[in-house]
Structures are given as structure tokens and as C-alpha cells.
Coordinates of C-alpha atoms and ligand atoms in Angstrom, one line a residue:
M1 CA -52.0 -43.8 74.4
L2 CA -51.8 -46.0 77.5
V3 CA -51.0 -49.6 78.0
I4 CA -53.4 -52.0 79.7
D5 CA -52.2 -55.6 80.1
G6 CA -49.5 -55.1 77.5
K7 CA -52.1 -53.8 74.9
K8 CA -51.7 -50.2 73.6
V9 CA -55.1 -48.5 73.9
P10 CA -56.1 -44.9 73.0
Y11 CA -56.4 -42.3 75.7
E12 CA -59.6 -40.4 76.0
E13 CA -59.8 -37.4 78.2
G14 CA -62.3 -37.6 81.1
K15 CA -62.5 -41.4 81.1
T16 CA -61.6 -43.7 84.0
I17 CA -59.2 -46.6 83.6
L18 CA -62.3 -48.9 83.8
E19 CA -64.1 -47.1 81.0
I20 CA -61.1 -47.2 78.8
A21 CA -60.5 -50.9 79.6
R22 CA -64.2 -51.7 78.7
D23 CA -64.0 -49.7 75.5
N24 CA -61.2 -52.0 74.5
D25 CA -62.8 -55.3 75.6
I26 CA -60.5 -55.7 78.6
H27 CA -62.5 -57.2 81.4
I28 CA -62.1 -56.0 85.0
P29 CA -64.5 -57.5 87.7
T30 CA -66.8 -54.9 89.3
L31 CA -69.7 -54.8 91.7
C32 CA -70.4 -51.2 92.7
A33 CA -69.7 -49.7 89.3
H34 CA -72.6 -49.4 86.9
E35 CA -72.6 -47.9 83.4
R36 CA -75.5 -45.6 84.1
L37 CA -74.1 -44.3 87.4
P38 CA -71.3 -42.0 88.6
S39 CA -68.4 -44.0 90.1
F40 CA -68.3 -44.5 93.9
G41 CA -65.4 -46.8 94.7
A42 CA -67.2 -48.9 97.4
C43 CA -66.4 -52.5 96.6
R44 CA -62.7 -52.3 95.6
L45 CA -63.1 -55.4 93.3
C46 CA -62.0 -53.4 90.3
L47 CA -58.5 -52.7 91.7
V48 CA -55.6 -52.6 89.3
K49 CA -51.9 -51.9 89.4
V50 CA -50.7 -48.7 87.9
H51 CA -47.0 -49.0 87.4
G52 CA -44.9 -46.4 89.1
T53 CA -47.5 -45.9 91.9
K54 CA -47.7 -47.4 95.4
G55 CA -50.4 -50.0 96.1
F56 CA -53.5 -50.6 94.0
M57 CA -56.0 -48.3 92.5
N58 CA -59.8 -48.5 92.0
S59 CA -60.1 -48.6 88.2
C60 CA -63.6 -47.2 88.4
T61 CA -62.7 -44.0 90.1
T62 CA -59.1 -43.4 88.8
P63 CA -59.0 -41.1 85.8
A64 CA -56.9 -42.5 83.0
K65 CA -53.8 -40.5 82.0
P66 CA -51.7 -40.8 78.8
G67 CA -48.6 -43.0 79.3
M68 CA -50.1 -45.0 82.1
I69 CA -49.0 -48.7 82.2
I70 CA -51.7 -50.8 83.9
T71 CA -52.0 -54.4 85.0
T72 CA -55.5 -55.7 85.6
H73 CA -54.8 -59.3 86.2
N74 CA -51.9 -61.1 88.0
L75 CA -51.6 -63.4 91.0
E76 CA -51.3 -60.7 93.6
I77 CA -54.4 -58.8 92.2
K78 CA -56.3 -62.1 92.1
K79 CA -55.5 -62.8 95.8
L80 CA -56.6 -59.3 96.8
R81 CA -59.8 -59.6 94.9
R82 CA -60.5 -62.9 96.5
A83 CA -59.9 -61.5 100.0
I84 CA -62.2 -58.5 99.2
F85 CA -64.9 -60.7 97.9
E86 CA -64.7 -63.1 100.9
L87 CA -65.1 -60.0 103.1
I88 CA -68.2 -59.0 101.1
L89 CA -69.6 -62.5 101.3
S90 CA -69.0 -62.8 105.1
E91 CA -72.1 -60.6 105.4
H92 CA -74.1 -62.0 102.6
P93 CA -75.8 -65.5 102.5
S94 CA -73.1 -67.5 100.6
S95 CA -73.8 -71.1 101.5
C96 CA -75.2 -71.9 98.1
M97 CA -72.1 -70.6 96.4
M98 CA -69.9 -72.9 98.5
C99 CA -72.1 -76.0 98.4
S100 CA -70.5 -79.0 96.8
Q101 CA -74.0 -80.0 95.3
A102 CA -74.6 -76.5 93.9
E103 CA -74.6 -77.6 90.3
H104 CA -77.3 -80.2 90.9
C105 CA -79.4 -78.0 93.1
D106 CA -81.3 -76.0 90.5
K107 CA -83.0 -78.9 88.9
F108 CA -84.6 -79.9 92.2
N109 CA -85.3 -76.5 93.6
S110 CA -86.5 -74.5 90.7
G111 CA -89.5 -72.9 92.2
I112 CA -88.9 -72.0 95.8
M113 CA -88.3 -68.3 95.6
K114 CA -91.3 -67.6 97.7
A115 CA -89.2 -67.8 100.9
G116 CA -89.6 -64.8 103.2
V117 CA -86.1 -63.8 104.2
I118 CA -83.6 -65.2 101.7
T119 CA -81.0 -67.5 103.0
G120 CA -79.2 -68.6 99.9
C121 CA -79.1 -68.3 96.1
N122 CA -81.7 -70.9 95.6
T123 CA -84.4 -68.9 97.3
C124 CA -83.3 -65.6 95.8
P125 CA -85.4 -63.9 93.1
N126 CA -82.2 -62.5 91.6
K127 CA -80.4 -65.8 91.1
E128 CA -80.7 -65.9 87.3
I129 CA -79.1 -62.5 86.9
C130 CA -77.0 -62.2 90.0
E131 CA -73.8 -60.3 89.7
V132 CA -72.4 -61.6 93.0
R133 CA -72.7 -65.2 91.7
A134 CA -71.0 -64.2 88.4
I135 CA -68.1 -62.8 90.4
A136 CA -68.0 -65.9 92.6
D137 CA -67.6 -68.0 89.4
E138 CA -65.0 -65.7 88.0
L139 CA -62.9 -65.8 91.1
N140 CA -63.5 -69.5 91.6
F141 CA -64.9 -68.8 95.0
K142 CA -65.3 -72.1 97.0
S143 CA -64.6 -71.1 100.7
I144 CA -64.5 -68.2 103.1
R145 CA -61.8 -67.5 105.6
F146 CA -63.7 -64.9 107.7
P147 CA -66.3 -65.4 110.4
L148 CA -69.8 -65.3 108.9
F149 CA -72.2 -62.6 110.1
Y150 CA -75.9 -62.9 109.3
K151 CA -77.6 -59.5 109.8
E152 CA -81.0 -60.9 110.8
L153 CA -82.8 -58.0 109.3
P154 CA -86.6 -58.4 108.8
L155 CA -88.0 -58.5 105.2
E156 CA -89.4 -55.1 104.6
R157 CA -92.8 -55.1 102.9
N158 CA -94.3 -51.9 104.1
D159 CA -95.1 -50.4 100.7
P160 CA -97.3 -51.6 97.9
F161 CA -94.7 -52.7 95.3
F162 CA -91.3 -53.7 96.8
D163 CA -89.9 -56.5 98.9
R164 CA -86.6 -55.4 100.5
D165 CA -84.3 -57.9 102.1
Y166 CA -81.3 -56.0 103.3
N167 CA -79.6 -59.2 104.5
L168 CA -78.5 -59.5 100.9
C169 CA -77.3 -55.9 100.6
I170 CA -73.6 -55.6 99.9
H171 CA -73.6 -51.8 100.4
C172 CA -72.6 -51.1 96.8
G173 CA -74.6 -47.8 96.9
R174 CA -76.0 -48.3 93.3
C175 CA -79.6 -47.8 94.5
V176 CA -78.6 -44.6 96.4
R177 CA -76.8 -43.2 93.4
V178 CA -79.5 -44.1 90.8
C179 CA -82.2 -42.6 93.0
Q180 CA -80.2 -39.4 93.7
D181 CA -78.1 -38.8 90.6
I182 CA -80.2 -40.3 87.8
E183 CA -83.8 -40.3 88.8
G184 CA -83.4 -37.1 90.9
E185 CA -85.5 -38.3 93.8
G186 CA -83.0 -38.8 96.6
I187 CA -85.2 -41.2 98.6
L188 CA -82.5 -43.7 99.5
V189 CA -79.6 -43.0 101.9
F190 CA -77.0 -44.9 103.9
T191 CA -78.5 -45.0 107.4
K192 CA -76.3 -45.7 110.4
R193 CA -72.6 -46.2 110.3
G194 CA -69.8 -48.8 110.5
H195 CA -71.0 -52.4 111.1
D196 CA -74.6 -51.3 111.3
T197 CA -74.6 -49.5 107.9
K198 CA -77.8 -50.1 106.1
I199 CA -79.7 -48.7 103.1
G200 CA -83.0 -47.1 103.8
T201 CA -85.1 -43.9 103.6
S202 CA -84.4 -40.9 105.8
F203 CA -85.8 -41.6 109.2
E204 CA -86.5 -45.2 108.0
K205 CA -90.0 -44.1 106.8
P206 CA -91.9 -46.6 104.6
H207 CA -91.4 -45.6 100.9
I208 CA -95.1 -44.8 100.6
E209 CA -94.6 -42.0 103.1
T210 CA -91.7 -40.5 101.2
N211 CA -91.7 -39.0 97.7
C212 CA -90.6 -42.3 96.2
A213 CA -91.8 -42.4 92.6
F214 CA -91.9 -46.2 92.6
C215 CA -90.0 -46.1 89.3
G216 CA -88.2 -49.3 90.2
A217 CA -84.8 -47.9 89.1
C218 CA -83.2 -49.0 92.4
I219 CA -84.4 -52.6 91.8
D220 CA -83.0 -52.6 88.3
V221 CA -79.5 -51.6 89.3
C222 CA -79.2 -53.7 92.5
P223 CA -76.7 -56.4 91.8
T224 CA -78.2 -58.7 94.4
G225 CA -81.7 -59.8 95.4
A226 CA -81.9 -57.2 98.1
L227 CA -84.5 -55.2 96.2
S228 CA -87.2 -56.9 94.2
A229 CA -90.6 -56.2 92.7
R230 CA -93.1 -58.0 94.9
G231 CA -95.6 -59.0 92.3
Q232 CA -93.0 -59.9 89.7
K233 CA -90.3 -61.9 91.5
W234 CA -91.8 -65.4 91.5
Y235 CA -91.1 -66.3 88.0
E236 CA -87.7 -67.8 87.1
D237 CA -87.2 -68.4 83.4
P238 CA -89.8 -66.6 81.3
D239 CA -90.9 -68.6 78.2
E240 CA -90.2 -65.5 76.2
R241 CA -88.9 -61.9 76.5
V242 CA -90.3 -59.3 74.2
S243 CA -89.5 -55.5 73.9
T244 CA -92.3 -53.0 73.4
T245 CA -93.4 -49.5 74.2
C246 CA -95.6 -48.5 77.1
M247 CA -98.8 -46.8 75.9
L248 CA -100.2 -45.6 79.2
C249 CA -99.0 -42.1 78.4
D250 CA -97.1 -40.1 75.8
K251 CA -93.6 -40.6 77.1
G252 CA -93.2 -43.9 75.3
C253 CA -91.0 -45.8 77.8
H254 CA -89.5 -49.0 76.4
F255 CA -90.0 -52.2 78.3
E256 CA -88.7 -55.7 78.1
V257 CA -91.6 -57.9 79.0
D258 CA -91.3 -61.4 80.4
V259 CA -94.0 -63.8 79.3
K260 CA -94.9 -67.1 80.9
W261 CA -97.9 -69.3 80.3
G262 CA -99.1 -66.8 77.7
R263 CA -99.3 -64.0 80.4
I264 CA -97.2 -61.0 81.2
V265 CA -95.5 -61.8 84.4
A266 CA -92.8 -59.2 84.8
L267 CA -91.2 -56.2 83.0
R268 CA -88.3 -53.9 83.3
P269 CA -86.8 -51.0 81.3
D270 CA -85.5 -52.2 77.9
P271 CA -81.7 -52.4 78.2
N272 CA -81.4 -51.7 74.4
Y273 CA -82.8 -48.2 74.9
K274 CA -80.2 -46.5 77.0
T275 CA -81.6 -43.2 78.3
V276 CA -79.9 -41.5 81.1
K277 CA -83.0 -41.4 83.3
T278 CA -85.3 -44.4 82.9
G279 CA -88.2 -42.0 83.9
I280 CA -90.5 -45.0 83.9
C281 CA -93.4 -44.5 86.2
V282 CA -95.2 -46.8 88.6
K283 CA -98.1 -47.3 86.2
G284 CA -95.9 -48.9 83.5
R285 CA -93.4 -50.6 85.8
F286 CA -95.7 -52.1 88.4
C287 CA -99.4 -51.8 87.3
L288 CA -99.3 -53.1 83.7
P289 CA -99.2 -56.9 84.3
T290 CA -102.0 -56.9 86.9
M291 CA -104.1 -54.5 84.8
L292 CA -103.8 -56.4 81.5
N293 CA -104.1 -59.9 83.0
D294 CA -107.4 -58.9 84.6
T295 CA -110.0 -61.6 84.2
E296 CA -112.8 -59.2 83.5
R297 CA -111.3 -58.2 80.1
L298 CA -113.8 -58.2 77.3
R299 CA -113.3 -61.5 75.4
F300 CA -116.3 -62.0 73.1
P301 CA -118.4 -59.7 70.9
R302 CA -121.8 -59.2 72.2
I303 CA -125.1 -57.9 70.8
R304 CA -128.2 -56.7 72.6
K305 CA -131.3 -58.8 72.1
N306 CA -134.4 -58.3 74.2
F307 CA -132.7 -55.8 76.5
K308 CA -129.8 -58.1 77.3
L309 CA -126.3 -58.4 75.9
Y310 CA -125.5 -61.9 74.5
P311 CA -122.1 -63.2 73.4
T312 CA -121.8 -63.7 69.7
N313 CA -119.2 -64.1 66.9
W314 CA -117.5 -61.4 64.9
D315 CA -119.6 -62.0 61.7
E316 CA -122.9 -61.4 63.6
A317 CA -121.4 -58.5 65.5
A318 CA -120.2 -56.8 62.2
I319 CA -123.7 -57.3 60.6
R320 CA -125.3 -55.7 63.6
V321 CA -122.9 -52.7 63.5
R322 CA -123.7 -52.3 59.8
E323 CA -127.4 -52.3 60.5
I324 CA -127.0 -49.7 63.2
L325 CA -124.8 -47.5 61.0
E326 CA -127.2 -47.8 58.0
S327 CA -130.2 -46.8 60.1
Y328 CA -129.2 -43.0 60.3
P329 CA -127.6 -40.6 57.9
P330 CA -123.9 -39.9 58.6
S331 CA -124.7 -36.5 60.1
K332 CA -126.4 -38.3 63.0
I333 CA -123.4 -40.6 63.7
A334 CA -120.4 -39.8 65.9
I335 CA -117.2 -41.6 66.5
Y336 CA -115.3 -41.2 69.8
L337 CA -111.6 -41.9 69.2
S338 CA -109.6 -43.0 72.3
S339 CA -106.1 -41.5 72.7
F340 CA -105.0 -45.0 73.4
L341 CA -105.4 -46.3 69.9
I342 CA -102.3 -47.2 68.0
D343 CA -101.5 -45.0 65.0
E344 CA -102.7 -47.6 62.5
A345 CA -106.1 -47.9 64.2
E346 CA -106.4 -44.1 64.4
Y347 CA -105.7 -43.9 60.6
L348 CA -108.2 -46.6 59.7
F349 CA -110.9 -45.0 61.8
S350 CA -110.3 -41.7 60.0
K351 CA -110.4 -43.5 56.6
F352 CA -113.6 -45.2 57.6
A353 CA -115.2 -41.9 58.7
D354 CA -114.1 -40.2 55.5
Q355 CA -115.6 -42.9 53.3
L356 CA -118.9 -42.8 55.2
E357 CA -118.8 -39.0 55.4
I358 CA -119.0 -39.0 59.2
H359 CA -117.7 -35.6 60.4
N360 CA -118.5 -35.9 64.1
I361 CA -115.2 -37.1 65.4
F362 CA -115.0 -36.8 69.2
R363 CA -111.7 -37.0 71.1
K364 CA -112.4 -35.6 74.6
P365 CA -115.3 -36.2 77.0
E366 CA -116.4 -32.5 76.5
D367 CA -117.1 -33.3 72.8
L368 CA -120.1 -35.4 74.0
K369 CA -122.0 -32.2 74.4
K370 CA -122.3 -32.1 70.7
I371 CA -124.6 -35.2 70.9
K372 CA -127.5 -33.0 71.8
K373 CA -126.4 -30.0 69.8
N374 CA -125.9 -31.9 66.6
G375 CA -128.8 -34.4 67.1
I376 CA -126.4 -37.4 67.2
K377 CA -128.3 -40.7 67.3
I378 CA -125.5 -43.2 67.0
L379 CA -122.2 -43.2 68.9
Y380 CA -119.4 -45.5 68.1
T381 CA -117.0 -45.2 71.0
T382 CA -113.6 -46.8 71.4
E383 CA -113.4 -45.9 75.1
G384 CA -115.7 -46.3 78.1
L385 CA -117.0 -42.9 79.2
P386 CA -118.7 -42.1 82.5
E387 CA -120.5 -39.1 80.8
L388 CA -122.3 -41.5 78.5
K389 CA -125.2 -42.1 81.0
K390 CA -126.2 -38.4 80.6
Y391 CA -126.8 -38.9 76.9
K392 CA -128.4 -42.3 76.8
D393 CA -131.9 -40.9 76.2
S394 CA -130.6 -38.8 73.2
L395 CA -128.9 -41.8 71.6
E396 CA -130.6 -44.6 69.7
S397 CA -127.6 -46.9 69.7
I398 CA -124.1 -47.2 71.1
I399 CA -121.3 -49.3 69.6
F400 CA -118.8 -50.0 72.3
Q401 CA -115.2 -51.0 71.3
E402 CA -113.1 -51.4 74.5
V403 CA -110.6 -53.6 76.3
F404 CA -112.5 -53.6 79.5
P405 CA -116.2 -53.4 80.4
A406 CA -115.6 -49.7 81.3
E407 CA -118.4 -47.2 82.0
G408 CA -121.0 -47.1 79.3
F409 CA -120.6 -50.9 78.6
E410 CA -124.0 -51.6 80.1
L411 CA -125.6 -49.1 77.6
A412 CA -124.1 -50.7 74.5
D413 CA -126.1 -52.3 71.7
V414 CA -123.0 -53.9 70.3
V415 CA -119.8 -54.7 72.3
L416 CA -116.6 -55.2 70.3
P417 CA -113.7 -56.6 72.4
A418 CA -110.4 -55.0 71.6
A419 CA -106.8 -56.2 72.2
A420 CA -104.6 -54.2 74.6
F421 CA -101.4 -52.6 73.3
T422 CA -99.3 -55.6 74.4
E423 CA -101.4 -57.8 72.1
E424 CA -100.9 -56.0 68.8
N425 CA -98.2 -54.9 66.4
G426 CA -98.0 -51.3 65.2
T427 CA -96.8 -47.9 66.0
F428 CA -97.6 -45.4 68.7
T429 CA -96.5 -41.8 68.2
T430 CA -95.2 -40.3 71.5
T431 CA -93.4 -37.1 72.4
Q432 CA -90.3 -39.0 71.2
G433 CA -91.7 -39.7 67.8
P434 CA -93.2 -43.0 66.4
M435 CA -92.4 -45.9 68.7
P436 CA -92.7 -49.6 67.9
I437 CA -95.6 -51.6 69.5
E438 CA -94.8 -55.3 69.6
K439 CA -97.2 -58.1 70.2
V440 CA -96.2 -59.7 73.5
V441 CA -99.1 -62.0 74.2
K442 CA -102.2 -63.2 72.5
A443 CA -105.4 -61.2 73.2
P444 CA -107.9 -63.0 75.4
G445 CA -110.8 -64.9 73.9
L446 CA -111.9 -63.5 70.5
A447 CA -110.6 -60.0 71.2
L448 CA -109.1 -58.4 68.1
E449 CA -106.7 -55.5 67.4
D450 CA -108.7 -52.2 67.0
W451 CA -107.5 -51.9 63.4
K452 CA -108.7 -55.4 62.5
I453 CA -112.1 -54.6 64.1
I454 CA -112.7 -51.5 62.0
A455 CA -111.3 -53.2 58.9
K456 CA -113.8 -56.0 59.4
I457 CA -116.7 -53.6 59.8
S458 CA -115.6 -51.6 56.8
Q459 CA -115.6 -54.7 54.7
E460 CA -119.1 -55.6 56.0
L461 CA -120.1 -52.1 54.8
D462 CA -118.5 -52.7 51.4
L463 CA -116.0 -49.9 51.8
S464 CA -113.0 -50.1 49.7
G465 CA -109.3 -50.4 50.7
F466 CA -109.7 -52.2 54.0
K467 CA -108.1 -55.5 53.2
Y468 CA -104.9 -55.6 55.2
I469 CA -103.1 -58.6 56.5
E470 CA -100.5 -56.9 58.7
A471 CA -100.3 -53.5 60.4
I472 CA -97.2 -52.7 58.4
E473 CA -99.3 -52.4 55.2
I474 CA -101.3 -49.7 57.0
Q475 CA -98.2 -47.9 58.1
Q476 CA -96.9 -47.8 54.5
E477 CA -100.2 -46.4 53.3
M478 CA -100.1 -43.8 56.1
E479 CA -96.7 -42.7 54.8
R480 CA -97.9 -42.6 51.2
V481 CA -100.9 -40.4 52.0
N482 CA -98.9 -38.3 54.5
F483 CA -101.4 -38.9 57.3
K484 CA -101.3 -36.5 60.2
L485 CA -102.4 -37.7 63.6
E486 CA -104.7 -35.5 65.7
R487 CA -104.5 -37.5 68.9
P488 CA -104.6 -35.3 72.1
E489 CA -101.7 -35.8 74.5
I490 CA -101.9 -38.4 77.4
D491 CA -100.4 -36.9 80.5
E492 CA -98.0 -39.0 82.5
Y493 CA -100.3 -38.5 85.5
Y494 CA -103.5 -39.6 83.6
L495 CA -104.9 -42.4 85.7
K496 CA -106.9 -44.5 83.2
Y497 CA -106.2 -46.9 80.4
R498 CA -108.9 -46.3 77.8
G499 CA -112.0 -45.9 80.0
T500 CA -110.9 -47.9 83.0
P501 CA -109.2 -46.4 86.1
I502 CA -105.9 -48.2 86.7
A503 CA -106.6 -48.1 90.4
E504 CA -109.8 -50.1 89.8
K505 CA -107.8 -53.0 88.5
V506 CA -104.6 -52.7 90.6
P507 CA -105.4 -52.5 94.3
D508 CA -101.8 -51.6 95.1
F509 CA -102.0 -48.5 92.9
D510 CA -105.3 -47.6 94.5
L511 CA -103.6 -47.8 97.9
L512 CA -100.8 -45.5 96.6
L513 CA -103.3 -42.9 95.3
K514 CA -105.4 -43.0 98.5
Y515 CA -102.3 -42.6 100.7
R516 CA -101.1 -39.7 98.7
K517 CA -104.5 -38.2 97.9
D518 CA -103.4 -34.6 98.9
R519 CA -100.6 -34.5 96.3
E520 CA -101.2 -33.1 92.9
K521 CA -98.8 -35.6 91.5
P522 CA -99.1 -38.8 93.5
W523 CA -95.8 -40.3 92.2
Ligands
LIG1 S1 -88.3 -46.6 93.2 FE1 -87.3 -44.9 92.2 S2 -87.7 -43.1 93.5 FE2 -88.2 -44.9 94.7 S3 -86.4 -45.4 95.9 FE3 -86.2 -46.6 94.0 S4 -85.1 -45.2 92.6 FE4 -85.8 -43.9 94.2
LIG2 S1 -79.8 -52.6 98.2 FE1 -78.8 -53.4 96.3 S2 -78.1 -51.6 95.1 FE2 -78.6 -50.9 97.2 S3 -76.6 -50.9 98.2 FE3 -77.6 -52.9 98.7 S4 -76.9 -54.3 97.2 FE4 -76.4 -52.2 96.4
LIG3 S1 -97.1 -44.5 81.7 FE1 -95.7 -43.1 80.6 S2 -94.1 -42.7 82.1 FE2 -95.2 -44.5 82.8 S3 -94.1 -46.2 82.1 FE3 -95.7 -45.8 80.6 S4 -94.8 -44.5 79.1 FE4 -93.4 -44.4 80.9
LIG4 S1 -66.3 -51.4 91.0 FE1 -64.7 -50.1 91.5 S2 -64.8 -50.0 93.6 FE2 -66.5 -51.2 93.1

């Protein structure tokens, strides 16, 4: 047992005073401590009085001991915290926190975060979640007794994804620790000493010239607006925040996605999934919004008439698919299943193929060689394939179900626009097991979830058992029949989403790949 603020709390070996206090709902203000990071003891805001010892101790670095009697709040501690906080703010823009009109300011200045170097809370991309502002409120900060020092550091924008304004940095060291101790990259260090201390890379190289993985973990732990995601920092209050799983590879990282005006505007690791290492990669963290908001997404079904593709509706498209599939025996038909289909779509395609007795199921580009070998005449593909051109003379018809007009689109007889994984509900089995896929935004135009498309076509073909309303019904059926997925793995370093190279849609990613072209693993 130990006593904190007069309350008896259980002792746990290996825990700090701060951890035990938090376990017992006793609040101690902190800035440099972070639940995912080893303690550092930089800011000293968490100081407490341990009775029987001299002075004050950092609760975040002091191991708890049985029998300790601790005071976390009294007038003396409050004064000390105020003084420490004022010192921190003497080197951090603080005018907005002291302004007598601060409470009226937000309603007039809600959209001016596009400032270059940040001079106050109202231009800071972090203002909604700022931990410094929270401490200012807690300590009732209204004035500062120390001379103010503005560092006049230039905004750093010399890499594709970050804006770094070290005028806001409070030297808490969280970014250094997360990069070194959690992500295992060690890109960030304290450069220079004393008054000139600054965070940066070794030799102040641009991040793109280091091994920075652009995972964004440093941004996520920064308590200030010093580090921000360039393309995602302009949006204040999202209309909605939805959690889902990334499907750009098999790791199954969980994201919390911000939605505004029906579009994905920002995302970050989902705080409800506490893994030690976020492990999120640059594709998921920084490329997803640009990629999926792309204006060239397929929006309408199309059918070929007189050598040209014309937009149409789903009924006409389904009739055309039926006519094509009925024009050859099943042995002459092949289905190419993309690894990016959710489990429910994969299952429905397999049920569809079983009922039609289609046995040519392709899963890798090499499988296309069977087109000539098996005399395939009709290919129903769910992914754009550069190799398709080679086989166009052997094929009579191509049914093309995709998110983008990827390679092979121009050869299609019917185009079926599919929803991306942020536009559907379902499950995606990753290396961690089945993960929930949540609909974050509506699919563009008439695009439909892959499972709805194949269900519609199955109904047009009079196949039985394809009337579903929600993906959950398919999931339940998959469990009943004990369906086994055969999807090949998607490597973390795979550079496409379905048939479209990510770099083609995200110029910043293209830049990263070109810059690091000699590396086997570019991030
Ligand atoms: S993005 Fe990731 S790897 Fe790069 S500096 Fe930040 S934490 Fe380190
Ligand atoms: S950049 Fe942010 S996380 Fe890093 S030391 Fe400065 S304030 Fe802390
Ligand atoms: S692509 Fe893979 S590693 Fe990258 S964020 Fe998505 S799931 Fe995570
Ligand atoms: S939170 Fe303990 S020293 Fe910063």
C-alpha cells in the first residue's frame, strides 16, 4: 500500500508514482510523459511531494515504493507548476492563451490554420487537441513573468508529408522517444545544446534523405502543433470520426478517420487499439485520403457499344454481364479475384463460381497464362492488370470490376464501378485475424460494394441464395458453411491498391519512391 493525497492505493512493483496515481484516478498534470513511451522527466510538471524526502520528485520517473506518502496537489506544488509552465511558455507562442478575448476568438477565426509559421493557438493545427492549452486551463494561466523569447525558426517543409514548426516545440522529447524506442527507427535526436536545443535529424538532413518511415508516430505523440501532417492539418472539426481497418496490406492497422463534406480528410492510428508499435506505414497514414478521394474513380457502370464505352445503369450492366456469361460454357470463363476484396465479397464470388461451375479462379497475374492454355474466352476481373493487353486477342469479352480505371479498363466490354474499402462494411482477414471494415464515406456516383455487385449479377442469372441486405448476413453464412479464404498475402511493401499504383494517384508518394529508388524497402 501507499498513500496518495490521503487515499490508500495498492502498490504494484515496477510502476512509477504517476502510473499508480493514474490507475487510481488521481490526476497529475504532465506534458512529456506519454502512456506509450518510457519516462523521460523533461518537463517537471508532474512533480509531487514524497513525505520524508527533500524537495519535489518527478512522479513520472520516480518508482513507487510501499509505504510512500505522497501529495500531488497543494499551494506550494501549484506555484511551482505555474512557474515551470511559465518558463515553458516563455519559448512557445502564448499570446492566445493570455488574450482577454480568447473565448470569443474561435467563432471569428475558425479557418485560419493555413498560416506558415504559427504565432498563436488560433493559427495552430493542433488547437483542438492541444495538451499545452489543457495545462494552461488547468493551471489557470493568465500571465507570464519571464521575458518572452521567439525562436524565429523557419517552417520546415523539406519532405513530402510533414510540416515542422519548431517554434512550437517544448522539448518534451516524445517524438525522439517514440521514433527510437517504439518504432525502432531512431531518426530524431536533440540537436545542439542549451538555449539552442532543437529537435531534428542527425546532421539536420531532410527526412526524405534519412531512413524515416513516414509512419507519423512522432506527429501523433507531439503535444503541440510543432509536428503536423501537411495534407491533413487544415480541417478543424470533422463532421464525423469513424474507426476502420486499413486494407492496403495484410497487417490490418486500425485507423480513426476524419470525415468532412463526405470526404476523408485526415486519419490517425485508432486510439482504441493500443499496440506497442503503431507500425502504420506511409501508405495508410499519408496516401489513403488522396488516393481514395481521387476524381478519376469509376462512378458509373459502362457497357461497350460500337467500340466505345458508354455510361449506363446497374440493370443494363447486369443484363450485359449475363449475356456475356451465357455466351460460353463455364470451362471457357475465368474469374480473377483481387486480394483487396473483403472476405464477404470473396465468399460471394466463390459461391457464384460454384453455382455456375466456373473452375478457373485466378489470383495472381501469372495465372493469366492459363487463358491460352485453357482456351478461356471470358475474363471477369476484379482488378486492373497490365498483363491483360497480352491476352486481348484470345479473349472475347472482359468484365472489369474495379475502383479505378486501372490497366485493362480500356479493353473492357462491361465496367462495374466498385466501392473502396472505406465505403463498405464487412470483414478483412489479416495476419492478425478477421478485422472489422467500417463504412466511412459513401462511394462515389453509382459505385457499389463488390459483394452487392456480384449479388446483383447472380440474381440476374437466377442463381439462388444471393438476396442479402447487409454484409453481416453473408458473414453469418460464411461461419455456417465454414468457408476458408484462399486469398494470397499482400505484402506491406506492395505498391498498388487493386490494379492502380499508389504513386500514380499520390504525387508525394511517387516522390518518396523516386528519391529512394535504390532501396529494396523504400520506407
Ligand atoms: S515518421 Fe516515424 S520514422 Fe519518421 S521521424 Fe517520425 S516516428 Fe520517426
Ligand atoms: S516536436 Fe513535439 S514531440 Fe518533439 S520535442 Fe517538440 S513538442 Fe515534443
Ligand atoms: S498498408 Fe499495411 S502497414 Fe500500411 S497502414 Fe495499411 S495495414 Fe498498416
Ligand atoms: S511529465 Fe514528468 S517530467 Fe514531464
